[in-house]
Tab-separated table of C-alpha atoms in Angstrom:
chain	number	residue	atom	x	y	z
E	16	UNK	CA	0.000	0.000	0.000
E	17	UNK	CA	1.195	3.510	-0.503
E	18	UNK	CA	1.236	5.794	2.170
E	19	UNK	CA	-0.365	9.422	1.308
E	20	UNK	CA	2.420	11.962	1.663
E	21	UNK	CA	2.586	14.663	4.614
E	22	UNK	CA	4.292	16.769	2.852
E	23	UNK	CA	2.792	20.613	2.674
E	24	UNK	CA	1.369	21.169	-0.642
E	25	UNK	CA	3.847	23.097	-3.013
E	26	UNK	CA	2.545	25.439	-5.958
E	27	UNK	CA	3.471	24.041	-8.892
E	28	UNK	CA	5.840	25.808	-11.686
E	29	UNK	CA	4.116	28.477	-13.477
E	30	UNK	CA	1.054	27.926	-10.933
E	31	UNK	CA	-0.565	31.217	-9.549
E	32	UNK	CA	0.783	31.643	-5.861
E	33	UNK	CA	-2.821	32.472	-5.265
E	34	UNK	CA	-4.226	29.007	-6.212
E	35	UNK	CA	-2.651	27.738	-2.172
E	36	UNK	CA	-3.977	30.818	-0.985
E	37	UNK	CA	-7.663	30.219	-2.074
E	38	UNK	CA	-7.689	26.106	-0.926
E	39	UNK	CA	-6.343	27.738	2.561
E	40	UNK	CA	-9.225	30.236	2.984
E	41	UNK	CA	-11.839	27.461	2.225
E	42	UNK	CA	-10.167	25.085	4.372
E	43	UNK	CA	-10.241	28.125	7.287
E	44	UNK	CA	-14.020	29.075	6.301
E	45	UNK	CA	-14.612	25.251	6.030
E	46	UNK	CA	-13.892	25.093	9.818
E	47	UNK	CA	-14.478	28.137	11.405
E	48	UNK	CA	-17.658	29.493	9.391
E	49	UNK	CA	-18.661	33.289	8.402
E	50	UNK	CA	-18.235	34.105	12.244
E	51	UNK	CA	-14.296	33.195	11.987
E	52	UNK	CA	-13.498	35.274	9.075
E	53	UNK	CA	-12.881	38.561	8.721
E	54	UNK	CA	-14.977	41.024	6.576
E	55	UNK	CA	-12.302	41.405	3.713
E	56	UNK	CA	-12.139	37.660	3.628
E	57	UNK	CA	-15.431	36.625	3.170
E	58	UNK	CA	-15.730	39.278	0.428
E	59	UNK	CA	-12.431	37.604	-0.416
E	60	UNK	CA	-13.910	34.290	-0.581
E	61	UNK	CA	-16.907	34.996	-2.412
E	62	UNK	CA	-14.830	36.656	-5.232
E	63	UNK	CA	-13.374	33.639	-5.655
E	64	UNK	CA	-16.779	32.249	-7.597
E	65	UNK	CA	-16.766	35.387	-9.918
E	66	UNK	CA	-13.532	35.836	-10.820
E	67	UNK	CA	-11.394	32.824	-11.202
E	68	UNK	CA	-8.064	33.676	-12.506
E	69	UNK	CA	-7.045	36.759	-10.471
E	70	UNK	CA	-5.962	37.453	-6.264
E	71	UNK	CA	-9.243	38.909	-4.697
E	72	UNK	CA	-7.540	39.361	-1.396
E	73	UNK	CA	-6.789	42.789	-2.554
E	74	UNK	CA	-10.216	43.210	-4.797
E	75	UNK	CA	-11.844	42.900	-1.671
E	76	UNK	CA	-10.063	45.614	0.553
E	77	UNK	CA	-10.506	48.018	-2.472
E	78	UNK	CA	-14.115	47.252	-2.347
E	79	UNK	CA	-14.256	47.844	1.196
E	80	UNK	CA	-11.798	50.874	1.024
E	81	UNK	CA	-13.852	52.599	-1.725
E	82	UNK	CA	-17.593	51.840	-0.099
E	83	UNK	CA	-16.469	51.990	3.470
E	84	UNK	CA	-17.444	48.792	5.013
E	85	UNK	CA	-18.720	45.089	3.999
E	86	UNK	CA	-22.571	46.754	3.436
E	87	UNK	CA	-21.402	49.472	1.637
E	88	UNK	CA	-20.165	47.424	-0.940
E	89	UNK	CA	-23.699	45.313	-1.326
E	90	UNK	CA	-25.352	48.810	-1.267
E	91	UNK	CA	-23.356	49.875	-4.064
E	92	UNK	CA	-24.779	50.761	-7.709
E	93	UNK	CA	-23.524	48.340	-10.131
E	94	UNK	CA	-21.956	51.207	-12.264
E	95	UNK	CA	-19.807	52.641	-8.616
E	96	UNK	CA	-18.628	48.734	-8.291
E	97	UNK	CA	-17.667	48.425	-11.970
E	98	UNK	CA	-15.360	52.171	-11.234
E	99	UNK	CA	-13.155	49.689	-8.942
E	100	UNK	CA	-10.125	48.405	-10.517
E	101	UNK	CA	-10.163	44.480	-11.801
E	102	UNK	CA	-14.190	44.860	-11.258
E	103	UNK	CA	-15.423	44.067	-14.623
E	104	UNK	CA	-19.365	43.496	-15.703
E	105	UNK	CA	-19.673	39.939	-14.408
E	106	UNK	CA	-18.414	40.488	-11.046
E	107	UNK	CA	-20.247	43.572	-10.341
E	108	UNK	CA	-23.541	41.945	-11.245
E	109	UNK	CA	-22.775	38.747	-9.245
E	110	UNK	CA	-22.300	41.170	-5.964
E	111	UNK	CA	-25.880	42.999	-6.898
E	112	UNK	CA	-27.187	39.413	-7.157
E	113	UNK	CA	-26.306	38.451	-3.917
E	114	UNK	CA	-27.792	41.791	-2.472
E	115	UNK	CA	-31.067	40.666	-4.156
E	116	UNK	CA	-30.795	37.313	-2.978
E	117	UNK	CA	-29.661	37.992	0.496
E	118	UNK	CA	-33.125	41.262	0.674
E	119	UNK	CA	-35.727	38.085	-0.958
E	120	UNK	CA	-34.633	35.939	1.970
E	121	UNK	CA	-35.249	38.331	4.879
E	122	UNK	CA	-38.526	39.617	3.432
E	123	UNK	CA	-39.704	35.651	2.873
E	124	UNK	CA	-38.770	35.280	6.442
E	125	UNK	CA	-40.279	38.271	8.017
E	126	UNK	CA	-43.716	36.959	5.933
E	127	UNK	CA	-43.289	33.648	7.072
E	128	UNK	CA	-43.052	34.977	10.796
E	129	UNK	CA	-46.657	36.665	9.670
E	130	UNK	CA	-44.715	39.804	10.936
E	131	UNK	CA	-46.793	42.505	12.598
E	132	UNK	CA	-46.128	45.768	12.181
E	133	UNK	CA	-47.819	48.329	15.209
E	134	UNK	CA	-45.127	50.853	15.165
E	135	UNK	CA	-42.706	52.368	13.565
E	136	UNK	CA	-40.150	50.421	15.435
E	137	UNK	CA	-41.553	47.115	14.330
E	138	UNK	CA	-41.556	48.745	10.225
E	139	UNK	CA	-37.944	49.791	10.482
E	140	UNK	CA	-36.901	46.364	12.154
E	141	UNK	CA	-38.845	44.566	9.399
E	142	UNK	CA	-37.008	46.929	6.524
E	143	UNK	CA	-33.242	46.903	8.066
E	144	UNK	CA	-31.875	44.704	6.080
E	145	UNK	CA	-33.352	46.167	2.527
E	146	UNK	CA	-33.084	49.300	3.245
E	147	UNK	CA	-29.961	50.398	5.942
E	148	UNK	CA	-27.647	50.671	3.369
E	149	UNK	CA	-28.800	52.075	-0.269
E	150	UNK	CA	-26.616	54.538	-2.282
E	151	UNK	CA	-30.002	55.779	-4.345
E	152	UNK	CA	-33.627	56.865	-2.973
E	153	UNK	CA	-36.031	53.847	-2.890
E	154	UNK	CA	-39.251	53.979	-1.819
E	155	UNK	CA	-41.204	51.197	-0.491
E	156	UNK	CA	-44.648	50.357	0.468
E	157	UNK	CA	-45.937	47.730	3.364
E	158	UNK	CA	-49.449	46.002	2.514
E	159	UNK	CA	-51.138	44.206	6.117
E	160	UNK	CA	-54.355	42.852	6.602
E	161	UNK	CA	-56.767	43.817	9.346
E	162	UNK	CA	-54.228	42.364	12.242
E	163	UNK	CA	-51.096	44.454	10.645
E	164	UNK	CA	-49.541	41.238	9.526
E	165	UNK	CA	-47.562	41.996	6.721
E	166	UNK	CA	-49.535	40.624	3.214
E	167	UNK	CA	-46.457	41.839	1.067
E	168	UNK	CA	-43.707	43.951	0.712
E	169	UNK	CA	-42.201	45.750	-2.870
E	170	UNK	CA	-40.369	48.250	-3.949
E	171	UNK	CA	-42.275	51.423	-5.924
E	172	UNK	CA	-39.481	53.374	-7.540
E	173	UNK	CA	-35.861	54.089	-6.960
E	174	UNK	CA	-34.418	57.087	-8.043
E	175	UNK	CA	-30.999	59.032	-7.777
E	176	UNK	CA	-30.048	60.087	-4.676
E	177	UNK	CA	-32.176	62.938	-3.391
E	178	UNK	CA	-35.683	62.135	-5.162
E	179	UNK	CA	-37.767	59.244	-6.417
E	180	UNK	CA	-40.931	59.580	-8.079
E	181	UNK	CA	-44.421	57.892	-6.695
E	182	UNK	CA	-47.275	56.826	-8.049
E	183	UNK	CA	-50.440	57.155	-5.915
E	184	UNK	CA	-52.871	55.059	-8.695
E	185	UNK	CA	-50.613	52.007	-8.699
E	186	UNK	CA	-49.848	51.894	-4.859
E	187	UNK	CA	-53.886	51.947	-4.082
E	188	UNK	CA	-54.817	49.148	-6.957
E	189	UNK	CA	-51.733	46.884	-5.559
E	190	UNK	CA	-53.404	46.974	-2.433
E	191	UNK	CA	-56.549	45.994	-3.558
E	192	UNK	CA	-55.302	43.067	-5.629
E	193	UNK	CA	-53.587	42.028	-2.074
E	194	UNK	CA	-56.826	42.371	-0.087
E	195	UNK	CA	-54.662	44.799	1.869
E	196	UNK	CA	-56.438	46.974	4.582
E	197	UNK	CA	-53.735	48.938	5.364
E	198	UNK	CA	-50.878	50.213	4.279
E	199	UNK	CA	-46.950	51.343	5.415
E	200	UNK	CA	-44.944	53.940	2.666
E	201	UNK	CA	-40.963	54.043	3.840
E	202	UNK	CA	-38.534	56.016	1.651
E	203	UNK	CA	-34.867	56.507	2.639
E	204	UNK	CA	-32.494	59.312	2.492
E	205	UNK	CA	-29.043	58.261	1.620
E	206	UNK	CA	-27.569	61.913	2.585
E	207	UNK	CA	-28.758	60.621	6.223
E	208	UNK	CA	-31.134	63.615	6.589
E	209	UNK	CA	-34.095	63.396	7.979
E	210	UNK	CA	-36.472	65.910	8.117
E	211	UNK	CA	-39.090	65.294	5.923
E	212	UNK	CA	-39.353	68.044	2.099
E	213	UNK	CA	-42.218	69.798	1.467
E	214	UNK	CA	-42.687	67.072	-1.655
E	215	UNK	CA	-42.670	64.157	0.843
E	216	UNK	CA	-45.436	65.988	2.900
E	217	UNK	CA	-47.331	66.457	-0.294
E	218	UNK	CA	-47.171	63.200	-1.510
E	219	UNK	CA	-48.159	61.935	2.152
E	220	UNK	CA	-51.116	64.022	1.914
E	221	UNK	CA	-52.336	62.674	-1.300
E	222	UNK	CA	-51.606	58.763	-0.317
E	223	UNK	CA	-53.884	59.620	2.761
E	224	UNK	CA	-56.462	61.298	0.875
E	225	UNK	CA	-56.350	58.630	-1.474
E	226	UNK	CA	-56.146	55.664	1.080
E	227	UNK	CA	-59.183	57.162	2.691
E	228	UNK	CA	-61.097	56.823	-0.515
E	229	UNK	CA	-60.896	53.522	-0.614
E	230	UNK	CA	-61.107	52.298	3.044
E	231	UNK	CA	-57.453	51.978	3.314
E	232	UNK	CA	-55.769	52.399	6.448
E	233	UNK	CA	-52.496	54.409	6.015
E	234	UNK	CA	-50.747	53.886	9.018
E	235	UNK	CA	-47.347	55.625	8.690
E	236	UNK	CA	-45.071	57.387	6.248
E	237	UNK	CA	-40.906	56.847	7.073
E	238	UNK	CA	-37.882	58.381	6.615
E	239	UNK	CA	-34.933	55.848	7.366
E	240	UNK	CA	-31.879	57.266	7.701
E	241	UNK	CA	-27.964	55.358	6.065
E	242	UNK	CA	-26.844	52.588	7.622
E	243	UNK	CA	-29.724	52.498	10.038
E	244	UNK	CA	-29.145	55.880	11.659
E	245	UNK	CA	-32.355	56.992	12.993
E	246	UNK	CA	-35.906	57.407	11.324
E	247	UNK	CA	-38.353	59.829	10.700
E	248	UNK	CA	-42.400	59.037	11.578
E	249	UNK	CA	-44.678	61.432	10.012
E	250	UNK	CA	-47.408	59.557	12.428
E	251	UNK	CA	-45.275	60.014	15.499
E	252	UNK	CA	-44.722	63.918	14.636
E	253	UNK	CA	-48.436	64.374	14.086
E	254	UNK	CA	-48.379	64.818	10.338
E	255	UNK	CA	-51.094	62.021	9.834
E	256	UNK	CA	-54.377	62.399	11.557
């Protein structure tokens, strides 16, 4: 019988130094898990499925470098990730997939809790994960049923960083077609202010009026802050009645 060798693994001639490096960081995630790595490194690591022939080691501290942290990165645009040197088209849209992976599995889960949202504690719990970290305006709206258990969750607009345009008409007839009594708007402001513009009071106003119309409960308008700095409650500041 021949005995299996204990000798280290060598790179072979003309073999990427790079190759060890990658079989090491599995074997270390392998064992340890995402809570043994550090941020850099499990960027690191998932680089490794997107692009194959280069060191991501240092892809991955740009990335984290140029966005500011491990979030930032996932909140990027596509276009700001493809701006980072040896980020080409394939490995910028991989990263935006996983984003949109990662936000379909925590608003599955929250449904699948049958979360219920009765403040605006509970809303910006239930949208942290979608929402903390976005580079462009999004808004949002929340459909719940007569309990405030959350029917379904989507995404409006997005626009560029300061404004996003809504759409009163389509909000009210998705919540019909959901059976929705009631319903939750949330917008963010990347720039991290919060006080509310006169155009998100207006637009409040009219997704009231219109709400009312129909039988709707409107139960809050938000303002989340970046990264999950703070909120703004239009309900809690008595701007809905």
């Amino acid at each position: 019988m021949v005995e299996e060798s204990q000798e280290p693994l060598k790179a072979e001639v003309g073999h990427p130094s790079f190759i060890n490096h990658r079989a090491r960081l599995k074997e270390r995630f392998d064992k340890v898990g995402v809570e043994g790595l550090l941020d850099y490194e499990l960027l690191e690591l998932l680089l490794f499925y997107a692009i194959p022939r280069k060191d991501t080691k240092e892809i991955s501290k740009s990335l984290i470098d140029n966005f500011g942290s491990l979030q930032g990165v996932f909140a990027a645009k596509r276009e700001s990730l493809k701006e980072v040197p040896n980020i080409g088209t394939e490995a910028a849209r991989f990263l935006v997939l996983i984003r949109g992976l990662s936000e379909r599995v925590l608003q599955i889960k929250a449904i699948r809790r049958e979360a219920t949202i009765s403040t605006a504690s509970d809303l910006v719990r239930y949208l942290s994960g979608a929402m903390a970290n976005l580079s462009e305006e999004q808004f949002r709206v929340v459909y719940v049923d007569h309990a405030n258990i959350v029917i379904r969750d989507e995404v409006i607009s997005r626009g560029i960083e300061d404004q996003t345009m809504v759409y009163p008409k389509q909000i009210m007839k998705r919540a019909l077609t959901f059976h929705a009594t009631g319903i939750l708007v949330v917008h963010n402001h990347p720039t991290g202010y919060l006080k509310p513009s006169q155009a998100d009071k207006e637009i409040t106003n009219i997704l009231v009026a219109a709400a009312q119309t129909l039988e709707i409960r409107f139960l809050d308008h938000l303002i989340l802050g970046r990264e999950g700095k703070g909120y703004f409650s239009f309900r809690e500041h008595g701007l809905i009645k």
